[in-house]
CSV table of C-alpha atoms in Angstrom, one decimal:
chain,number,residue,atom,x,y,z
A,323,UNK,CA,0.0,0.0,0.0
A,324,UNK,CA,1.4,3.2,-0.7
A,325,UNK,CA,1.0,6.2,1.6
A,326,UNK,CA,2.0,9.6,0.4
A,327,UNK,CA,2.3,12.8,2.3
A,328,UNK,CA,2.2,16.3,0.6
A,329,UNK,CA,3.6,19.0,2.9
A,330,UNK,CA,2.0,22.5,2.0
A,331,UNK,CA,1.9,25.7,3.7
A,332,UNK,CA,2.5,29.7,2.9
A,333,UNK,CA,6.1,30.3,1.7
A,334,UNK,CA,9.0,30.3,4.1
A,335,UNK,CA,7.2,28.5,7.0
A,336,UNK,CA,9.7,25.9,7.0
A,337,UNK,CA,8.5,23.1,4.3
A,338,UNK,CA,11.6,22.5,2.3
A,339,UNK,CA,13.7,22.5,5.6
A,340,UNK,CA,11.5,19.5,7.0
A,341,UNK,CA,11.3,17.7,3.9
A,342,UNK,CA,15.7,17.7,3.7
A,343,UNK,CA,15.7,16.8,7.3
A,344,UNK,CA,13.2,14.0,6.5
A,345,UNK,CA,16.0,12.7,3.7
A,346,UNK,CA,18.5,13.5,5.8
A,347,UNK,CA,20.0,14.8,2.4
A,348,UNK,CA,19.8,18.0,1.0
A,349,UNK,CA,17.2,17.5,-1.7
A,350,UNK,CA,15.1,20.7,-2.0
A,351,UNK,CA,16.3,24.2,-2.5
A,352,UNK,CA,16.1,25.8,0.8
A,353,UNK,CA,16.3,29.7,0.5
A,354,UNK,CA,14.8,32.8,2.0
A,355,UNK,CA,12.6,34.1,-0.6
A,356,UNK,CA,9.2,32.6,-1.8
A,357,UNK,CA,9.1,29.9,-4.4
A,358,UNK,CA,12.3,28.2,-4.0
A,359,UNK,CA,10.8,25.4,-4.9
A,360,UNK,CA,9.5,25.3,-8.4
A,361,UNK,CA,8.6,21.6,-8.7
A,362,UNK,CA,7.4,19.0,-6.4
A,363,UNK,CA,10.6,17.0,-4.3
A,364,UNK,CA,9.5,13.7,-3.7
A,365,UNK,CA,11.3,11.4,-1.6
A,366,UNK,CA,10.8,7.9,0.0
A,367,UNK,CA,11.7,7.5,3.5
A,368,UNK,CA,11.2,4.6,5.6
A,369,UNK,CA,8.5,4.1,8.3
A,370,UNK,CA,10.5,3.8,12.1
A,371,UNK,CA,10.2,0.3,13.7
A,372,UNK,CA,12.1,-0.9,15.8
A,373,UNK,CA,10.1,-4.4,16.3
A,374,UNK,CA,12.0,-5.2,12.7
A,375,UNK,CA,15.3,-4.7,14.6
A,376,UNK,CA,14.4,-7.2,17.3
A,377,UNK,CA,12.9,-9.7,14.6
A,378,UNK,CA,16.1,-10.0,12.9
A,379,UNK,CA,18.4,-10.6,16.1
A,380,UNK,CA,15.5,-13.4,16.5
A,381,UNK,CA,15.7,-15.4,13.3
A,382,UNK,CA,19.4,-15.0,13.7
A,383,UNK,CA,19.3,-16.7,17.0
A,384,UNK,CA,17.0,-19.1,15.3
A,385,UNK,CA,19.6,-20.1,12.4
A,386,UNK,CA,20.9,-23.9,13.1
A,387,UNK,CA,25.1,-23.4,14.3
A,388,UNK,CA,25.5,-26.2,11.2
A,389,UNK,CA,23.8,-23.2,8.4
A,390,UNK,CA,26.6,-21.5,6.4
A,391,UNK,CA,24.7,-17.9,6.6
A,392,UNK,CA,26.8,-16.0,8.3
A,393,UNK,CA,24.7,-11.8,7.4
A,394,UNK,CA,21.1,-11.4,9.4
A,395,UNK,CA,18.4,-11.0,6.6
A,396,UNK,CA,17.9,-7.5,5.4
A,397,UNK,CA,15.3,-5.4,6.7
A,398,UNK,CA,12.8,-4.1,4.5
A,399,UNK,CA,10.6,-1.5,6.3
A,400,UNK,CA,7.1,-0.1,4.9
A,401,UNK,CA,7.9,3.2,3.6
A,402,UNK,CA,6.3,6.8,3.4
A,403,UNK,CA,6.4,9.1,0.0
A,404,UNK,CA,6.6,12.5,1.0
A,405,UNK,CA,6.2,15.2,-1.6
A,406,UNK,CA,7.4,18.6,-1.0
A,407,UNK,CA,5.1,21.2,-2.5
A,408,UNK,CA,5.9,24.9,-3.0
A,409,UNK,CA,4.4,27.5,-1.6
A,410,UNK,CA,1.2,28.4,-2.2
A,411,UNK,CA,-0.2,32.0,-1.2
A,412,UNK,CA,-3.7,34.1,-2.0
A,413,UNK,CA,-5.1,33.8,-5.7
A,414,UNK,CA,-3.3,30.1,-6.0
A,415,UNK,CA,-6.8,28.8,-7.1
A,416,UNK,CA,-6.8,31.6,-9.7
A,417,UNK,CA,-3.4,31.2,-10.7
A,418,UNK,CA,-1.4,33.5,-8.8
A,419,UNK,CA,2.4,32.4,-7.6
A,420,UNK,CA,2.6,28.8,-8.9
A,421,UNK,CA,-1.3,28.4,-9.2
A,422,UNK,CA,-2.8,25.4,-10.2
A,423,UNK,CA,-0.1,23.5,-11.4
A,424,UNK,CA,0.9,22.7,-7.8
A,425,UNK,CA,-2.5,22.6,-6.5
A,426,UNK,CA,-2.7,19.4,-8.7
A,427,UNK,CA,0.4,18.0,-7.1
A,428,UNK,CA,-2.0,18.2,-3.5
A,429,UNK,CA,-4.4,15.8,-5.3
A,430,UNK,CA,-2.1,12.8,-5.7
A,431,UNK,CA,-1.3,12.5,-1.8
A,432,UNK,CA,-3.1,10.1,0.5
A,433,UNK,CA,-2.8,13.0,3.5
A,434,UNK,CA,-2.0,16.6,3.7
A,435,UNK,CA,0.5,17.6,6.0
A,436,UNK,CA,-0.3,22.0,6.5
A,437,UNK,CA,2.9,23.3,8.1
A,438,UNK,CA,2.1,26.4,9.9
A,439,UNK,CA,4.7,28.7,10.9
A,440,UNK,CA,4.7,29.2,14.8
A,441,UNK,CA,8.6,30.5,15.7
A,442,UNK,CA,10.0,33.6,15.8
A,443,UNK,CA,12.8,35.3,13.3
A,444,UNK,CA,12.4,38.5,12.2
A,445,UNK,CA,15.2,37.6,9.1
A,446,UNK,CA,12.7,34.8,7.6
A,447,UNK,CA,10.5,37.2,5.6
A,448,UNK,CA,6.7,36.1,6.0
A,449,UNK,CA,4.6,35.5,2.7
A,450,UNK,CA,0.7,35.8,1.7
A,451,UNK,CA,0.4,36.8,-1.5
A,452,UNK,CA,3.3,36.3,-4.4
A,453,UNK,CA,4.1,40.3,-4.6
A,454,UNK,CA,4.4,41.5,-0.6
A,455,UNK,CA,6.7,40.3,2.4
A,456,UNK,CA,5.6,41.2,5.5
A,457,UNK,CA,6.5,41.2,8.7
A,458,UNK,CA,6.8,37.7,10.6
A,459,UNK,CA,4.0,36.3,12.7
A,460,UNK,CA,4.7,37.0,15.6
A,461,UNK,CA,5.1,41.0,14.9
A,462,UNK,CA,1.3,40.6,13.1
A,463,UNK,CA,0.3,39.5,17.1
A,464,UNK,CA,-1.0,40.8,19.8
A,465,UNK,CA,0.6,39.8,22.3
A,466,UNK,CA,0.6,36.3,22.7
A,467,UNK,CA,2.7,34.3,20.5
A,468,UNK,CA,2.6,34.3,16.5
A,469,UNK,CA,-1.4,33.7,17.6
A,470,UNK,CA,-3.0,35.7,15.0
A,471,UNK,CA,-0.8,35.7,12.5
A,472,UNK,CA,-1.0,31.2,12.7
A,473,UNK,CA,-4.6,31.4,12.0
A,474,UNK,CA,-4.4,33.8,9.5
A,475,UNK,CA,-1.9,31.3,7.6
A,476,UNK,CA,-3.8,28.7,8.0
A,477,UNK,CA,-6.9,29.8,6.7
A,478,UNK,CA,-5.7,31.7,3.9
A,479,UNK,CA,-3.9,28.3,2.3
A,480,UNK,CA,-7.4,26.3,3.3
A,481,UNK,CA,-9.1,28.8,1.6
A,482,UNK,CA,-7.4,28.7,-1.6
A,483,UNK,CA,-7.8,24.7,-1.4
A,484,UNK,CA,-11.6,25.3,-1.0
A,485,UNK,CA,-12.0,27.5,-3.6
A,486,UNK,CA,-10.2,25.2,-5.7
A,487,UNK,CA,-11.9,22.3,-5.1
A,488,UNK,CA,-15.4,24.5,-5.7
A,489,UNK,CA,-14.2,25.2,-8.6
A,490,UNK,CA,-13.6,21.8,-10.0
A,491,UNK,CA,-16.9,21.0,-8.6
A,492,UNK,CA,-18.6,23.8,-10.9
A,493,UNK,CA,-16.9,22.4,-14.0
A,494,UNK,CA,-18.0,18.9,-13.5
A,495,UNK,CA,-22.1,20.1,-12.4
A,496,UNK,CA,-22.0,22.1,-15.4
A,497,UNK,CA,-21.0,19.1,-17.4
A,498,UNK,CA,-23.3,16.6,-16.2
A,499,UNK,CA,-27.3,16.5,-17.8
A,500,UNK,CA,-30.5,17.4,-15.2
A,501,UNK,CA,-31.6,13.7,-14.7
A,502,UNK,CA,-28.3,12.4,-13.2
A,503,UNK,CA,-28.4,11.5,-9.5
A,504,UNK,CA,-24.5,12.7,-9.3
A,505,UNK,CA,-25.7,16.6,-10.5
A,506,UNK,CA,-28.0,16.5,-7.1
A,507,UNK,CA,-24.9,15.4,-4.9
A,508,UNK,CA,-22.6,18.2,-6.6
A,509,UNK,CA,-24.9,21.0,-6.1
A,510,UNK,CA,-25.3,20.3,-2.5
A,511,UNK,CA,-21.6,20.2,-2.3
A,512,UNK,CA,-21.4,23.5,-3.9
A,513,UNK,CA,-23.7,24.8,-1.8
A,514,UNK,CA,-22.3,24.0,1.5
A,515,UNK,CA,-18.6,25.1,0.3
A,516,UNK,CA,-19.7,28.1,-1.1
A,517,UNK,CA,-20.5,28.5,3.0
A,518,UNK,CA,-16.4,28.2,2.7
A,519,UNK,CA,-16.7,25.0,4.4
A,520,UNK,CA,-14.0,22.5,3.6
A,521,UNK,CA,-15.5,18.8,1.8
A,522,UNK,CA,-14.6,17.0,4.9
A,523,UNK,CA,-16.9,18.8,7.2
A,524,UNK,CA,-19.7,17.9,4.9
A,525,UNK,CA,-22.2,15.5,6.1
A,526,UNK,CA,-21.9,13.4,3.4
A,527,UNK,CA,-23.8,10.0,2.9
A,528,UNK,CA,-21.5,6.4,1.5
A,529,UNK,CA,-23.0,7.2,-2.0
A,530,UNK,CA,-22.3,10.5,-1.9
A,531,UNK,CA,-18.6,10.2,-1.2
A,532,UNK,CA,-18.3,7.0,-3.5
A,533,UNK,CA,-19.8,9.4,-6.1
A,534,UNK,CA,-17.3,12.0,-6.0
A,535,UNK,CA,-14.6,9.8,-5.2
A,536,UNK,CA,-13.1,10.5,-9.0
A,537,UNK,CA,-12.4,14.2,-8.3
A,538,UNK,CA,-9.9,13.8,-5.5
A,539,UNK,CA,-11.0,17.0,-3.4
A,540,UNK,CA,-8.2,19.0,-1.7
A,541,UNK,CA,-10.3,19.7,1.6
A,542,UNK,CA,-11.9,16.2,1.3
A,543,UNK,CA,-7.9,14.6,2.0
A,544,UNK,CA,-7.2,13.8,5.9
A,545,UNK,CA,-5.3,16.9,7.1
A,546,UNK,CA,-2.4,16.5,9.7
A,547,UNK,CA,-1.4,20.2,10.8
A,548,UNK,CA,2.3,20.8,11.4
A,549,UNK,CA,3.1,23.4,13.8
A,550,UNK,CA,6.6,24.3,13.2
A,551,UNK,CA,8.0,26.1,16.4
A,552,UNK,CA,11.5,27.8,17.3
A,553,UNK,CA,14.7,25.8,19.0
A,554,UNK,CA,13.4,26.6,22.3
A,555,UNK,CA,10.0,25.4,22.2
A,556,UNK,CA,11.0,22.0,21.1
A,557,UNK,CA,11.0,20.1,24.8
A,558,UNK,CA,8.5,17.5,26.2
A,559,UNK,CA,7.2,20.1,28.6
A,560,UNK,CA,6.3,22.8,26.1
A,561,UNK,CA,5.0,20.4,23.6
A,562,UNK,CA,1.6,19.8,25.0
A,563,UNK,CA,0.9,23.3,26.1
A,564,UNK,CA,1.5,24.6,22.8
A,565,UNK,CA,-0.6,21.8,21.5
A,566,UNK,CA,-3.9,22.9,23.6
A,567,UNK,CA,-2.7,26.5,22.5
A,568,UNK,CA,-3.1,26.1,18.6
A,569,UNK,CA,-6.1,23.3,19.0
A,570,UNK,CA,-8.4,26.3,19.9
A,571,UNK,CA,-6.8,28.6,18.1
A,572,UNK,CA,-7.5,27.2,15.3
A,573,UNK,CA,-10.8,25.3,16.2
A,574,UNK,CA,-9.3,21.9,15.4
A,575,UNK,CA,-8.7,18.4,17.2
A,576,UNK,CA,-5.4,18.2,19.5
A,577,UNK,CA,-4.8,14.7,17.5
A,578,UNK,CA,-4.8,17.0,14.2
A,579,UNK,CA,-1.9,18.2,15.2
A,580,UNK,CA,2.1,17.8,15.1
A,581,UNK,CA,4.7,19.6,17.1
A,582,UNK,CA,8.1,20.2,15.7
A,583,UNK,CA,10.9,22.4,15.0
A,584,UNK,CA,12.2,21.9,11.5
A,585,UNK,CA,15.5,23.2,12.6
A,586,UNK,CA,16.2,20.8,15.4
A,587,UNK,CA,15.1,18.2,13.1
A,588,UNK,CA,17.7,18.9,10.3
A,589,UNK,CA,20.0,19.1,12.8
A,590,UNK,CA,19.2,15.8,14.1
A,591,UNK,CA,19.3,14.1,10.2
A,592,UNK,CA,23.1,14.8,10.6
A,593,UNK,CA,23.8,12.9,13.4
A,594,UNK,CA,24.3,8.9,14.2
A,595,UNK,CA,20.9,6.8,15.0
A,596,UNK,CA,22.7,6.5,18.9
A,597,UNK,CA,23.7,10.4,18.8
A,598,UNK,CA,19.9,11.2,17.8
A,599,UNK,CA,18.3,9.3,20.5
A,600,UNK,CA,20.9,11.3,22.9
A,601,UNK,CA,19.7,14.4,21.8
A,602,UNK,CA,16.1,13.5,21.8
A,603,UNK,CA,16.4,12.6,25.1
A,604,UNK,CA,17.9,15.6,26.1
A,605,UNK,CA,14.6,17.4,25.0
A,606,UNK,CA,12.9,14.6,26.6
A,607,UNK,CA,11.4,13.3,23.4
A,608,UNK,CA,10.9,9.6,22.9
A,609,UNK,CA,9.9,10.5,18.9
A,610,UNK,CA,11.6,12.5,16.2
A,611,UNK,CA,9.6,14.6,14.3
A,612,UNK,CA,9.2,12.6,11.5
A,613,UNK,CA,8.5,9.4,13.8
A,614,UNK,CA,5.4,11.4,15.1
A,615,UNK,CA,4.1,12.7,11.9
A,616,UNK,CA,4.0,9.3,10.3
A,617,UNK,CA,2.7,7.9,13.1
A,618,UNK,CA,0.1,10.4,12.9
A,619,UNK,CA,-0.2,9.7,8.7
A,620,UNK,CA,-1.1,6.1,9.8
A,621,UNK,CA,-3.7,7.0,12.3
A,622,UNK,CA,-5.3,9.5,10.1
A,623,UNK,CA,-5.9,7.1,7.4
A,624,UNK,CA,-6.6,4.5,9.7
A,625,UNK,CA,-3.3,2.1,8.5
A,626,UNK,CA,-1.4,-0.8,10.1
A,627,UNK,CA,1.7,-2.9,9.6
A,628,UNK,CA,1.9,-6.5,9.6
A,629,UNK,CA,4.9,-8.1,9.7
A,630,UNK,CA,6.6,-11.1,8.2
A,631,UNK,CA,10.2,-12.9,9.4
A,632,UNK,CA,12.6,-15.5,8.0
A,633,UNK,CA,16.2,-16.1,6.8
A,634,UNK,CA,15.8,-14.4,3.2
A,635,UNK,CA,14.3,-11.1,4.8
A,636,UNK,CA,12.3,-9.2,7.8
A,637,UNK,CA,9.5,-7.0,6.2
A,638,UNK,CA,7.2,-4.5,7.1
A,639,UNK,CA,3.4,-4.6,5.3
A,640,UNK,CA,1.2,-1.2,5.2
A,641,UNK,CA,-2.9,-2.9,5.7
A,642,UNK,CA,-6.0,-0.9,6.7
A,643,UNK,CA,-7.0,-1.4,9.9
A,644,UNK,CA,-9.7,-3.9,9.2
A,645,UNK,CA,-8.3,-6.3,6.5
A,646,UNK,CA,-8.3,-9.7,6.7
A,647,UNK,CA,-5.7,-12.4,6.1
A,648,UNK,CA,-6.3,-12.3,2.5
A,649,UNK,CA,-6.5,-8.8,1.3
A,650,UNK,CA,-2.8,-8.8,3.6
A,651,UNK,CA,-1.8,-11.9,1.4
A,652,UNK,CA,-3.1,-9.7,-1.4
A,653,UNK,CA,-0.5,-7.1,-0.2
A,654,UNK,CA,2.8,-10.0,-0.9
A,655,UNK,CA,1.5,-10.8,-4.2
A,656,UNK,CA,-1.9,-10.6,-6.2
A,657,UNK,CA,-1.9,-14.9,-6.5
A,658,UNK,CA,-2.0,-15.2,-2.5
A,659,UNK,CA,-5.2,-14.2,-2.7
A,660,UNK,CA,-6.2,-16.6,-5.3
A,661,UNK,CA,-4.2,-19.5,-3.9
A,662,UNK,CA,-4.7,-19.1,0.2
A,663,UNK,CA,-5.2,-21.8,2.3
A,664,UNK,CA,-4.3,-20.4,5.5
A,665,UNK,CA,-2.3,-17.6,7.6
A,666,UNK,CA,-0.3,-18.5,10.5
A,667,UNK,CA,0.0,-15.6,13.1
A,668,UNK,CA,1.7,-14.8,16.0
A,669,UNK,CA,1.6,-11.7,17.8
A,670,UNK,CA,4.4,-9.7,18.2
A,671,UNK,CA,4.7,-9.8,22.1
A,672,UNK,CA,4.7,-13.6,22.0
A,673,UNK,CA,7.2,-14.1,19.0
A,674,UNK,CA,9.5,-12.1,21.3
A,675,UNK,CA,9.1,-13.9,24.7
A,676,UNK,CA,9.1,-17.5,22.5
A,677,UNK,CA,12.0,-16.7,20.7
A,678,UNK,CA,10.6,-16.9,17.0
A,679,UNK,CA,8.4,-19.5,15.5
A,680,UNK,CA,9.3,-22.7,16.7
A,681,UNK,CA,9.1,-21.9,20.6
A,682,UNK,CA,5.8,-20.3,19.6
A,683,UNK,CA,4.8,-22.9,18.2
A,684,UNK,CA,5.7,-25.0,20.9
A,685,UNK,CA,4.1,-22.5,23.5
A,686,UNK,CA,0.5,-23.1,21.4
A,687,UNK,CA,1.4,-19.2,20.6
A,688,UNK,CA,0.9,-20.3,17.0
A,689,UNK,CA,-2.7,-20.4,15.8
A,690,UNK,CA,-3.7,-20.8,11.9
A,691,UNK,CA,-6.7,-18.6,10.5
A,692,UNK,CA,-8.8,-18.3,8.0
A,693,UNK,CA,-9.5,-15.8,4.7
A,694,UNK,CA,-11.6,-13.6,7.5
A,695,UNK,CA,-9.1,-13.0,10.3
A,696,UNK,CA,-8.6,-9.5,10.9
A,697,UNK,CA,-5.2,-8.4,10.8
A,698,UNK,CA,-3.9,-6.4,14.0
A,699,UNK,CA,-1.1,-4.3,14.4
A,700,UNK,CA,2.2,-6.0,15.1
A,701,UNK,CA,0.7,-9.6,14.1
A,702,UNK,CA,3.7,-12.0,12.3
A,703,UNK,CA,2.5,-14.1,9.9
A,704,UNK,CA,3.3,-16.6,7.5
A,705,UNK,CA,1.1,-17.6,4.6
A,706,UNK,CA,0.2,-20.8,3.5
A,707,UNK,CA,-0.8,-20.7,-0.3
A,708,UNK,CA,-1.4,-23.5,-2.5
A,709,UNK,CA,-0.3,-24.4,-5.9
């Protein structure tokens, strides 16, 4: 299953600078003027899991003393595309900056991650429209931190999303004849976001999203909300605070939104895996940034991994929270489904305490299922498929 994420926002609120430090590579442009970025970076990172890590010291462990393999199996884990979008400021819908031809980019993603700017530096110039810098946020306040000047950002990239999508909602009613049931479902639509309400806040039946399914709607995509802070706000005792903050600031969930400082994050994409967990825990953070906004990715869309373990490899599967056996079977290779017979499962806590298969198996730890088993996160399993 592939998951995309397309990080958008205003210009200069930190988007290239997260997507490098999510490469750990210097792949987008990063410069202090609007539009560095003039074409979508895309880059695939992996998914962090460190149950693959533990899998693999397992089925080396498990490897008879008399086998000649000498290298633990590769680890494969599920992987994230993240696509770095340039900025997009008032009039995009229209075609003002970049225009359209990046608001199309938006409609290939699975989730949108807004970054918001919410630190401090009066030498990043702040950006609405494609003509005028302004002063940063926080000057555009009254007194309490960047607060007017994050909603103001945020709403003025969701509205240009909306009117977007109302747009391409318009061209396709218009196109349609009077005795179509889809023309009925597309006015209402037009209605309500004429109201500038965003397509995933419309009450909207099965049919009616099923219906409209073909014209990938900005504002109908999940929407994580990245609040990019300064150095100083990045610590586990600041993080929650500043979470509440910015949830009724901007009249969302608390589990819409992500926390981080792009700048602490590039910084930590230079360093060793052991010298990034040191830092991290000097900010008394279990999770990088990107850790938490994939995590995140994965609940919004409602996603799971299953996992599979043996001497030729130690893989990570992306599954829906919800599929069974088969449609994961399905995710290995399209004739699994046609040619199941059974899964063998495990669960990831037992694997570990029985030391792999075999003293799982020996435990009774080992049960087979059926095409209908649900899949849950963390299960192990091996699939028996017939000829």
């Amino acid at each position: 299953m592939n998951l995309s994420i397309g990080i958008v926002g205003l210009p200069n609120v930190g988007k290239s600078t997260l997507f490098n430090a999510l490469l750990k590579k210097q792949q987008a442009l990063v410069a202090n003027y609007p539009f560095a970025t003039i074409e979508p970076n895309v880059g695939v990172v992996a998914v962090p899991d460190d149950r693959l890590i533990k899998l693999q010291e397992i089925t080396m462990e498990s490897i008879p003393s008399t086998s000649l393999r000498v290298s633990p199996p590769p680890i494969i884990p599920a992987t994230v595309r993240f696509v770095d979008i340039a900025g997009l400021v008032k009039g995009a819908s229209e075609g003002a900056g970049l225009g359209n031809k990046f608001l199309s980019h938006i409609r290939e993603v699975s989730v949108i991650a807004h970054v918001v700017r919410a630190f401090e530096n009066p030498d990043v110039l702040w950006y609405q429209d494609e003509k005028e810098a302004r002063l940063p946020a926080p000057e555009r306040s009254d007194g309490e931190q960047g607060s007017v000047g994050v909603r103001e950002d945020y709403e003025t990239v969701n509205t240009e999303l909306a009117l977007a999508d109302l747009q391409s909602l318009q061209n396709q009613e218009s196109r349609i004849k009077n005795n179509d049931p889809k023309k009925a479902i597309l006015q209402k639509l037009i209605t309500e976001m004429n109201k500038e309400i965003s397509a995933r806040k419309i009450d909207l039946t099965g049919e009616e999203k099923e219906a409209i399914r073909d014209l990938f709607l900005l504002t109908a995509k999940s929407e994580i909300i990245v609040l990019n802070v300064e150095e100083l706000d990045y610590k586990s005792e600041k993080i929650q605070s500043i979470t509440e903050q910015y949830s009724k600031l901007l009249e969302v969930s608390s589990q819409k939104l992500v926390v981080i400082s792009a700048k602490i994050e590039s910084e930590l994409a230079s360093l060793s895996d052991e010298e990034q967990k040191e830092y991290l825990r000097d900010l008394g953070l279990e999770k990088s940034g990107l850790e938490r906004l994939i995590q995140k990715a994965y609940e919004e869309l409602g996603l799971i991994s299953f996992l599979t373990c043996g001497e030729k490899e130690v893989k990570a599967w992306t599954v829906r929270f919800g599929s069974t056996s088969l449609t994961a079977a399905g995710e290995i290779h399209t004739d699994f489904t046609r040619k199941f017979i059974k899964a063998e499962v495990v669960s990831y806590a037992d694997f570990v305490e029985f030391g792999g298969w075999k003293g799982s198996r020996e435990h009774g730890r080992a049960r087979l299922e059926g095409r209908e088993y649900v899949v849950r996160d963390g299960d192990i399993i091996e699939f028996k498929i017939g000829t």
